[in-house]
PDB file of N, CA and C in Angstrom:
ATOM      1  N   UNK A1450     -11.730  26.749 -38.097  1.00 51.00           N
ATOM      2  CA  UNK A1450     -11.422  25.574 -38.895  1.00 51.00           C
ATOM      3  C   UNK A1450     -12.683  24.910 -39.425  1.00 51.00           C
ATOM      4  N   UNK A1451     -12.800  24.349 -40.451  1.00 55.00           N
ATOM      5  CA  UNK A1451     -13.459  23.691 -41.118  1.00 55.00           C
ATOM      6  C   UNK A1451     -13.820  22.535 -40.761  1.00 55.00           C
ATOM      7  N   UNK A1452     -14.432  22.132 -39.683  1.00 58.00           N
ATOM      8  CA  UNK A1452     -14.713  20.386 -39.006  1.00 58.00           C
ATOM      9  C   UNK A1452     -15.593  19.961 -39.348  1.00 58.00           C
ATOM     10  N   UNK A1453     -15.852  18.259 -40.014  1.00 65.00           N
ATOM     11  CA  UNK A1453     -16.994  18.009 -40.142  1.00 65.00           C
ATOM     12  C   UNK A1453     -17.490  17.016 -38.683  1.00 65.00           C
ATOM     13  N   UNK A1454     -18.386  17.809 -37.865  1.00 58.00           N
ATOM     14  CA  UNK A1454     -18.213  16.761 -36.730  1.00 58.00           C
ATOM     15  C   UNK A1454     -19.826  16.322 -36.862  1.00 58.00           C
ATOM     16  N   UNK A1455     -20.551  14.803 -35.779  1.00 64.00           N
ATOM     17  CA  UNK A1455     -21.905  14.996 -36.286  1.00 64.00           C
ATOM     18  C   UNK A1455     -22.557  16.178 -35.102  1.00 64.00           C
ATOM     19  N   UNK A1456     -23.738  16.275 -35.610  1.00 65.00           N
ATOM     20  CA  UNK A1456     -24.061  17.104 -35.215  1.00 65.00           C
ATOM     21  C   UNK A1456     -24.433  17.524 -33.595  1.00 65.00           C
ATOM     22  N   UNK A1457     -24.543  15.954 -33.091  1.00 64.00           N
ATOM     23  CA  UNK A1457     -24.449  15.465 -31.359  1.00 64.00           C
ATOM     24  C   UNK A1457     -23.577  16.558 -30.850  1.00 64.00           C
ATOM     25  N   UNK A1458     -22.393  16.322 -31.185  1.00 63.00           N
ATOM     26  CA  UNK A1458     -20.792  16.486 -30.982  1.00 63.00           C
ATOM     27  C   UNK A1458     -20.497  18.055 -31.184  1.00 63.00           C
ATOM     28  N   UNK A1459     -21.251  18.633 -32.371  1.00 62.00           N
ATOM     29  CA  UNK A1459     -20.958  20.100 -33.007  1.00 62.00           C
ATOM     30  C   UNK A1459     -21.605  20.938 -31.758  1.00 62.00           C
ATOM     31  N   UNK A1460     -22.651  20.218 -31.008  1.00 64.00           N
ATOM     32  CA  UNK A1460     -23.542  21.345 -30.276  1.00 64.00           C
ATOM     33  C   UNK A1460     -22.820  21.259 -29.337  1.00 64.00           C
ATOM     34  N   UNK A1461     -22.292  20.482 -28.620  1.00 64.00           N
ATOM     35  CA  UNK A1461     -22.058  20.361 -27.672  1.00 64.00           C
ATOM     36  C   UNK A1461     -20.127  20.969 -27.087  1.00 64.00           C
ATOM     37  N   UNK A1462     -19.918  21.478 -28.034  1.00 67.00           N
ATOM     38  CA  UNK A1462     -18.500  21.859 -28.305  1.00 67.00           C
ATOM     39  C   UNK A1462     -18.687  23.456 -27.764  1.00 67.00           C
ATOM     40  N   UNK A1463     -18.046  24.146 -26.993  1.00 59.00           N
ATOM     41  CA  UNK A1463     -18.131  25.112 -26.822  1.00 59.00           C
ATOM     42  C   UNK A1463     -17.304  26.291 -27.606  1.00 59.00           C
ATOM     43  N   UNK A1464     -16.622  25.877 -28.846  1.00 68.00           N
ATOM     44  CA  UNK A1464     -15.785  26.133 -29.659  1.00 68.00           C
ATOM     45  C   UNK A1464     -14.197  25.605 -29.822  1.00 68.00           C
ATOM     46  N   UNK A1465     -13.822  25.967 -30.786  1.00 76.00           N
ATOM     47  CA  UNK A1465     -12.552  25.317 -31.165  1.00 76.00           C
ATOM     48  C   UNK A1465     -11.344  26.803 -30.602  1.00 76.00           C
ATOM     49  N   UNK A1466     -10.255  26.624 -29.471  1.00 82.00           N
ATOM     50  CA  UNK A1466      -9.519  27.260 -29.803  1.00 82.00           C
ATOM     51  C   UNK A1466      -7.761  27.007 -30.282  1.00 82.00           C
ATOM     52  N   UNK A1467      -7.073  27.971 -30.472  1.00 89.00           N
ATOM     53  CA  UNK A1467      -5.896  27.614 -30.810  1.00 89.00           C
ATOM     54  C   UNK A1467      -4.725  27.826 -29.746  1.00 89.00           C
ATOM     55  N   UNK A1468      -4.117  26.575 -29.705  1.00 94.00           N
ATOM     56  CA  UNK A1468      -2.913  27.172 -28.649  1.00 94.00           C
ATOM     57  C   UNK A1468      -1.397  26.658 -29.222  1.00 94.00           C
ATOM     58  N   UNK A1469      -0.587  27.543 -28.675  1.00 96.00           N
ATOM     59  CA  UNK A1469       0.604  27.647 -29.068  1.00 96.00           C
ATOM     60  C   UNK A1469       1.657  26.383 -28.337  1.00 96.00           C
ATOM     61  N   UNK A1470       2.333  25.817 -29.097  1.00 93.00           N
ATOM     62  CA  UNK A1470       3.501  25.035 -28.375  1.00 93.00           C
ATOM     63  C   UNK A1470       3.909  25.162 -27.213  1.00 93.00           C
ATOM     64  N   UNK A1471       4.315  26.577 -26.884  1.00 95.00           N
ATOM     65  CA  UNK A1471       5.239  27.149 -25.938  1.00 95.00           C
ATOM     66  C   UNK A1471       3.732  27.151 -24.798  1.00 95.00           C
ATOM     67  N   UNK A1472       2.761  27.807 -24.951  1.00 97.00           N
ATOM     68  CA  UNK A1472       1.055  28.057 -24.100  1.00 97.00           C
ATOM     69  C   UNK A1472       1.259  25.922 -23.432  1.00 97.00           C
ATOM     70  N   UNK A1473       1.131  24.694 -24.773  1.00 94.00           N
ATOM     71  CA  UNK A1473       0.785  23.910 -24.373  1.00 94.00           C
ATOM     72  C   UNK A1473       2.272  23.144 -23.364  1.00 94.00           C
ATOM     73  N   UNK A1474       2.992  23.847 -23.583  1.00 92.00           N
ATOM     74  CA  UNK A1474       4.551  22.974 -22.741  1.00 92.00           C
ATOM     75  C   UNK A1474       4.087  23.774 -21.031  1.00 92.00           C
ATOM     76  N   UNK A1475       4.047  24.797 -21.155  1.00 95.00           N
ATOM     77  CA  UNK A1475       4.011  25.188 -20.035  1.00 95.00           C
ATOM     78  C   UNK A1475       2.910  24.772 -19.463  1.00 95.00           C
ATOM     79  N   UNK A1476       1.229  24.825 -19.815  1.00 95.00           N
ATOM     80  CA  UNK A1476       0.070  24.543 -18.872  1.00 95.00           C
ATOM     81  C   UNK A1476       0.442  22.983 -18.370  1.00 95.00           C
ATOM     82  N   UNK A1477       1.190  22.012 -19.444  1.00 93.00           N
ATOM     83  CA  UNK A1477       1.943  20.510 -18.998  1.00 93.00           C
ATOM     84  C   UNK A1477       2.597  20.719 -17.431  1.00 93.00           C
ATOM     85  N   UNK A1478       3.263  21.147 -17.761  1.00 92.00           N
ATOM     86  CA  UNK A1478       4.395  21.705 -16.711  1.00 92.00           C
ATOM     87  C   UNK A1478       4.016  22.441 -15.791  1.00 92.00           C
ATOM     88  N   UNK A1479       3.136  23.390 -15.819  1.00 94.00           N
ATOM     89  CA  UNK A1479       1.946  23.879 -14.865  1.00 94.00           C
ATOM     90  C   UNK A1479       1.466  22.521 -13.512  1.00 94.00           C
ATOM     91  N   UNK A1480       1.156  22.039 -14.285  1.00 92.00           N
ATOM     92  CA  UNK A1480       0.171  21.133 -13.913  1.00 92.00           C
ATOM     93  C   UNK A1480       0.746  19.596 -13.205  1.00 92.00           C
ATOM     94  N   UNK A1481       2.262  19.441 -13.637  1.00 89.00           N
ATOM     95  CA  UNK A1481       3.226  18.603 -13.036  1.00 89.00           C
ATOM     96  C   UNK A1481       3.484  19.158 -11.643  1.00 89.00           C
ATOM     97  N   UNK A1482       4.245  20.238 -11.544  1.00 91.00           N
ATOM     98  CA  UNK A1482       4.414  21.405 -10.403  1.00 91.00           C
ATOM     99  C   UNK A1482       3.415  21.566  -9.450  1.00 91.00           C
ATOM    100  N   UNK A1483       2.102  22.106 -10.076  1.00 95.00           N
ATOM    101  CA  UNK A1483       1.340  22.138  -9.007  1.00 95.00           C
ATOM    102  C   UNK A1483       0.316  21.720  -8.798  1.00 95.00           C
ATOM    103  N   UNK A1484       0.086  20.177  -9.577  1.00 92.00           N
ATOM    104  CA  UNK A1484      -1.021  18.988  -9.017  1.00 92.00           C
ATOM    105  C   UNK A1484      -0.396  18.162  -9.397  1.00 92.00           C
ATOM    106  N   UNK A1485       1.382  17.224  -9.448  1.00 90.00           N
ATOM    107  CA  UNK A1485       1.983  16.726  -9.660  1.00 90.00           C
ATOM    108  C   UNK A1485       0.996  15.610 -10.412  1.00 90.00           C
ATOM    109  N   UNK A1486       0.508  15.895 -11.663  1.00 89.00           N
ATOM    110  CA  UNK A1486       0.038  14.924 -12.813  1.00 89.00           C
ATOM    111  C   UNK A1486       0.884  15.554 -13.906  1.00 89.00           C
ATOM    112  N   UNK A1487       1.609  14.266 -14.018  1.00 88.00           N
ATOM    113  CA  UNK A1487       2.170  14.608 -15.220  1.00 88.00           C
ATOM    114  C   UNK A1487       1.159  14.070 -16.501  1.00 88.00           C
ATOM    115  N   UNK A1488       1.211  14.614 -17.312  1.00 91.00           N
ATOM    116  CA  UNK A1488       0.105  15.013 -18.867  1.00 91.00           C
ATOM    117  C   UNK A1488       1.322  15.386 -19.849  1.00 91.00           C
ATOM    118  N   UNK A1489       1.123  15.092 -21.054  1.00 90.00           N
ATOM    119  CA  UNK A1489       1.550  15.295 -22.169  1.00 90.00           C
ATOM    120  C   UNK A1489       1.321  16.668 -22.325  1.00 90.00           C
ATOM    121  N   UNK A1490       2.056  16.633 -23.472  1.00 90.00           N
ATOM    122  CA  UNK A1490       2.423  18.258 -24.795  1.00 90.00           C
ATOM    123  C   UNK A1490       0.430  18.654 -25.030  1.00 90.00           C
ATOM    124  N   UNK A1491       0.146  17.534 -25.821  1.00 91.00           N
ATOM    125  CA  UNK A1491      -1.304  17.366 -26.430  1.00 91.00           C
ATOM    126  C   UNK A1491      -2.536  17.933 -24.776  1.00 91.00           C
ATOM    127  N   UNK A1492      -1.777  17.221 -23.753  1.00 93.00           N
ATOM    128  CA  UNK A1492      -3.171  17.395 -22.755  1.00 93.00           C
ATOM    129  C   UNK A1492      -2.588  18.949 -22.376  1.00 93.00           C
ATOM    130  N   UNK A1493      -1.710  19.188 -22.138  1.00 94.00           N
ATOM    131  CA  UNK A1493      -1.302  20.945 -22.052  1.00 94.00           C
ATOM    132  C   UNK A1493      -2.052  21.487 -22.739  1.00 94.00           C
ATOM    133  N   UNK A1494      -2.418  21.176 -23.756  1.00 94.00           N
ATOM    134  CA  UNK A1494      -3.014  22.356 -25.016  1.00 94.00           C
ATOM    135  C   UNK A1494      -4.546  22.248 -24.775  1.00 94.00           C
ATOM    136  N   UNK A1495      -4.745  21.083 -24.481  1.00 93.00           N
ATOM    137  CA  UNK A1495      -6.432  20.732 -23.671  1.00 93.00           C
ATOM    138  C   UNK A1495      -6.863  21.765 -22.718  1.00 93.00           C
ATOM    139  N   UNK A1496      -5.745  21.580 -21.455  1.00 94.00           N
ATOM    140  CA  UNK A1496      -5.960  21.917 -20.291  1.00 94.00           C
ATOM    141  C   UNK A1496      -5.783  23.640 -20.682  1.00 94.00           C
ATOM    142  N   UNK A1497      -4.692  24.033 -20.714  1.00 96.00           N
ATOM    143  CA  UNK A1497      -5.248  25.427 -21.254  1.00 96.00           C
ATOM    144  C   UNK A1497      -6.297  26.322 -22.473  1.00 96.00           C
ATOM    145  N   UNK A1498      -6.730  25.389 -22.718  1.00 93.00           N
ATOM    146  CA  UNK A1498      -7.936  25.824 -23.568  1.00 93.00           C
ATOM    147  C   UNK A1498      -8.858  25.777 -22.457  1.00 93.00           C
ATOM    148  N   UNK A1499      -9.086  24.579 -21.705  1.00 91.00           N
ATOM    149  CA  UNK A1499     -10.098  24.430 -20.671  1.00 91.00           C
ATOM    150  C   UNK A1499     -10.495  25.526 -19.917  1.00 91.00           C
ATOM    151  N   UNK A1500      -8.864  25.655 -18.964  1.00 92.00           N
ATOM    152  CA  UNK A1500      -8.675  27.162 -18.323  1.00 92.00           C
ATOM    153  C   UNK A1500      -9.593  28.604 -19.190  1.00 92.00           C
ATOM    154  N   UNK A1501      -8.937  28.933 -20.385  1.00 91.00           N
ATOM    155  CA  UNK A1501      -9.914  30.162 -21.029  1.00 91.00           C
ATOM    156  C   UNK A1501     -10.839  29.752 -21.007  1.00 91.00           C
ATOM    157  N   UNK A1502     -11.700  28.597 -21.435  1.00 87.00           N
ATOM    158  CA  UNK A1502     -12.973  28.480 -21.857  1.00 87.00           C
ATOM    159  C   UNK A1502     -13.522  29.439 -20.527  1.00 87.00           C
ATOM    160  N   UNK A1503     -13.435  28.306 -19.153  1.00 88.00           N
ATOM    161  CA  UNK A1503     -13.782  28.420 -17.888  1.00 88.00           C
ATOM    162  C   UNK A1503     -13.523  30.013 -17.630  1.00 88.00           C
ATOM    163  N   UNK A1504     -13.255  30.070 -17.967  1.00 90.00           N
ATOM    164  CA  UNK A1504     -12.724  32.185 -17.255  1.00 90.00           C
ATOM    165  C   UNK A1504     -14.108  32.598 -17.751  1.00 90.00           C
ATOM    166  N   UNK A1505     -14.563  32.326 -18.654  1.00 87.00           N
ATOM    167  CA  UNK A1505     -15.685  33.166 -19.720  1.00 87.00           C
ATOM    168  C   UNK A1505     -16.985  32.521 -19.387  1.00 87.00           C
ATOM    169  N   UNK A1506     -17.188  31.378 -18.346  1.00 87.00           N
ATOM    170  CA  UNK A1506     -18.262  30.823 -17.619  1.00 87.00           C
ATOM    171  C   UNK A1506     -19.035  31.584 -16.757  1.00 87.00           C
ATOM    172  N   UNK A1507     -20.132  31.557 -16.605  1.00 91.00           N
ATOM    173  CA  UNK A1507     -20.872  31.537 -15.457  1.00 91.00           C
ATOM    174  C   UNK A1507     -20.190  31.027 -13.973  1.00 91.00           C
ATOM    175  N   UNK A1508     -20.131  31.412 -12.744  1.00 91.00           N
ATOM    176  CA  UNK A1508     -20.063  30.971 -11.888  1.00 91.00           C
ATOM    177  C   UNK A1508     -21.002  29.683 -11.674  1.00 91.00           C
ATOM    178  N   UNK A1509     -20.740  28.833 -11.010  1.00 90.00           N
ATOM    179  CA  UNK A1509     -21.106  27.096 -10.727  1.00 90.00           C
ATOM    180  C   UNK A1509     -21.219  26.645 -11.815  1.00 90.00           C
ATOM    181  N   UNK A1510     -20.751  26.610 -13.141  1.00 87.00           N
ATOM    182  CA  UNK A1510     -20.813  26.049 -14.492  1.00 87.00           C
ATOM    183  C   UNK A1510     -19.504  25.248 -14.729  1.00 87.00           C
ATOM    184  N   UNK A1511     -19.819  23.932 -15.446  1.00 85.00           N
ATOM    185  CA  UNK A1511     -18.970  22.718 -15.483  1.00 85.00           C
ATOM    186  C   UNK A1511     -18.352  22.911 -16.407  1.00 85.00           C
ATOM    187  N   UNK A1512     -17.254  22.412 -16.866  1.00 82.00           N
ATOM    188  CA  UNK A1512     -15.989  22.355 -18.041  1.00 82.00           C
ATOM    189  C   UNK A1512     -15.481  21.635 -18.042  1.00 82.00           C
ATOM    190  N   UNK A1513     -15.292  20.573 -19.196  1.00 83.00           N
ATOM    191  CA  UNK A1513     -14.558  19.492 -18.758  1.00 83.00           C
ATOM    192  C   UNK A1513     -13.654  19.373 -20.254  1.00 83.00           C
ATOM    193  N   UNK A1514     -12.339  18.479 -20.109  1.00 84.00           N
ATOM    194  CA  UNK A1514     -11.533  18.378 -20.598  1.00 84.00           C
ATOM    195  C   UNK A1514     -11.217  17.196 -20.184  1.00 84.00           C
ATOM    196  N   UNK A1515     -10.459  16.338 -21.799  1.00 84.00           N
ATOM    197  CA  UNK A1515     -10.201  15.358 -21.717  1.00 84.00           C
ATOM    198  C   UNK A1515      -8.417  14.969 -21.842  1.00 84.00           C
ATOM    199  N   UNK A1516      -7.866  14.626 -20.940  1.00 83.00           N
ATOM    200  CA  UNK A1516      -6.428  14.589 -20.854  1.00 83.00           C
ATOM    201  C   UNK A1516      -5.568  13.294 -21.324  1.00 83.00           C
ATOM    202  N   UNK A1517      -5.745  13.104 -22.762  1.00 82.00           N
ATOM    203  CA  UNK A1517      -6.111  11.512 -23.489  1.00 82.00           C
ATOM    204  C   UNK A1517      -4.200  10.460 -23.642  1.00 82.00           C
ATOM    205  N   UNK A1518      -3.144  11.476 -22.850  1.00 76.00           N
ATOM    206  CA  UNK A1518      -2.012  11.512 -23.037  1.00 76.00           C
ATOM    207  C   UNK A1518      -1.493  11.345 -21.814  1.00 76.00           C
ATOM    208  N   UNK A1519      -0.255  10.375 -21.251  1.00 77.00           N
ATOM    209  CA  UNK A1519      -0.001  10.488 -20.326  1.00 77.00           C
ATOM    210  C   UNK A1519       1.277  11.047 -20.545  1.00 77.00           C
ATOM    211  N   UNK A1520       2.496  11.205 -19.967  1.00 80.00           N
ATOM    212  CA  UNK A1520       3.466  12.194 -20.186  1.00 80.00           C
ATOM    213  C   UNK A1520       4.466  11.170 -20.155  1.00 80.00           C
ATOM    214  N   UNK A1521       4.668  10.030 -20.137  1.00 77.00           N
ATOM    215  CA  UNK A1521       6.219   9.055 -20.127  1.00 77.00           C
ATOM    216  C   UNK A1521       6.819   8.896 -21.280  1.00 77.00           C
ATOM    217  N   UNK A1522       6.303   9.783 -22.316  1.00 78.00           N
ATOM    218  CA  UNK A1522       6.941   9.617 -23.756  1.00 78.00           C
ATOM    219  C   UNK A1522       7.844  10.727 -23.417  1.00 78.00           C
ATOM    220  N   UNK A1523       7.516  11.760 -22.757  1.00 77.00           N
ATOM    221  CA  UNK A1523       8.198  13.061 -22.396  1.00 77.00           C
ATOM    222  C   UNK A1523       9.368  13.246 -21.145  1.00 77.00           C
ATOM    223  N   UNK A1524       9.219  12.007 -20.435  1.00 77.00           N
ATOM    224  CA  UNK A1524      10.196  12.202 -19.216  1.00 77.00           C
ATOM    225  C   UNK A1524      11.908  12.987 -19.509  1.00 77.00           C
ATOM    226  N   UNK A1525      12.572  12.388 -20.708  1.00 77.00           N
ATOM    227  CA  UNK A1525      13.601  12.644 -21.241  1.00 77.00           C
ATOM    228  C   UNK A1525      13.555  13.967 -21.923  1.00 77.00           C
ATOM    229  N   UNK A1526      12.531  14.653 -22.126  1.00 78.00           N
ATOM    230  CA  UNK A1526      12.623  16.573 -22.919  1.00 78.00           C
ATOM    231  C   UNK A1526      12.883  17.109 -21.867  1.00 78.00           C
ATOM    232  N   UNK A1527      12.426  17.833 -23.000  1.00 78.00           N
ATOM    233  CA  UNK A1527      12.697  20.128 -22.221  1.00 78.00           C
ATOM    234  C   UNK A1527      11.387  19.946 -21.546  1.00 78.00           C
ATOM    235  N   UNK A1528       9.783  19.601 -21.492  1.00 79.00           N
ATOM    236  CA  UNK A1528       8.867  19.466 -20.528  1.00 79.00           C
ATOM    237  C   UNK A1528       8.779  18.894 -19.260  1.00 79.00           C
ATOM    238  N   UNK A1529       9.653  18.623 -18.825  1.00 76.00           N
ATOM    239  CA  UNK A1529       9.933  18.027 -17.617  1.00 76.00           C
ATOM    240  C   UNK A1529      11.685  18.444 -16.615  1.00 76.00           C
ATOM    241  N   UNK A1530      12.739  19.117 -17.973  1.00 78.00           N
ATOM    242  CA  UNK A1530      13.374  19.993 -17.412  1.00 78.00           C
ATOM    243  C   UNK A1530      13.427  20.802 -16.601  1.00 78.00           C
ATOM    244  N   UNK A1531      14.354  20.257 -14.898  1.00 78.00           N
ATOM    245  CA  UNK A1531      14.276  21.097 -14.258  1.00 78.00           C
ATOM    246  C   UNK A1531      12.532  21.419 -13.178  1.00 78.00           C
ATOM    247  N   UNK A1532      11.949  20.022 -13.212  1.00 74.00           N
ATOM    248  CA  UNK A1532      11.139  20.066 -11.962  1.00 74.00           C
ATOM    249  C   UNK A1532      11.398  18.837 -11.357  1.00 74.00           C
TER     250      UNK A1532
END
């Protein structure tokens, strides 16, 4: 994608990836289940980007992700169906 970010921000990005609806409902829901934080649609798509980034790390190397959504807009969907 085409971002204009400044340049602080550009270096420090370890790249942009893409994730799918269905990838960001589930890492949500992942993450309700088994560290009972519930997180939004938006922090799903965070958190599993996080996850790949981290696979492709160095051992003792930091990753961080920002989870800017809390999930009470979602209590009533299909993301919270059934846990």
């Amino acid at each position: 994608p085409n971002m204009q970010l400044a340049p602080s921000i550009r270096s420090a990005l370890a790249g942009v990836r893409r994730v799918t609806a269905p990838e960001s409902v589930a890492m949500a829901r992942r993450c309700a289940r088994e560290e009972g934080i519930a997180i939004g649609i938006s922090s799903g798509a965070v958190l599993h980007a996080l996850v790949e980034v981290a696979r492709d790390m160095p051992e003792g190397s930091l990753a961080i992700g920002i989870a800017a959504s809390f999930a009470e807009r979602y209590l009533s969907t299909e993301l919270f169906e059934g846990l």
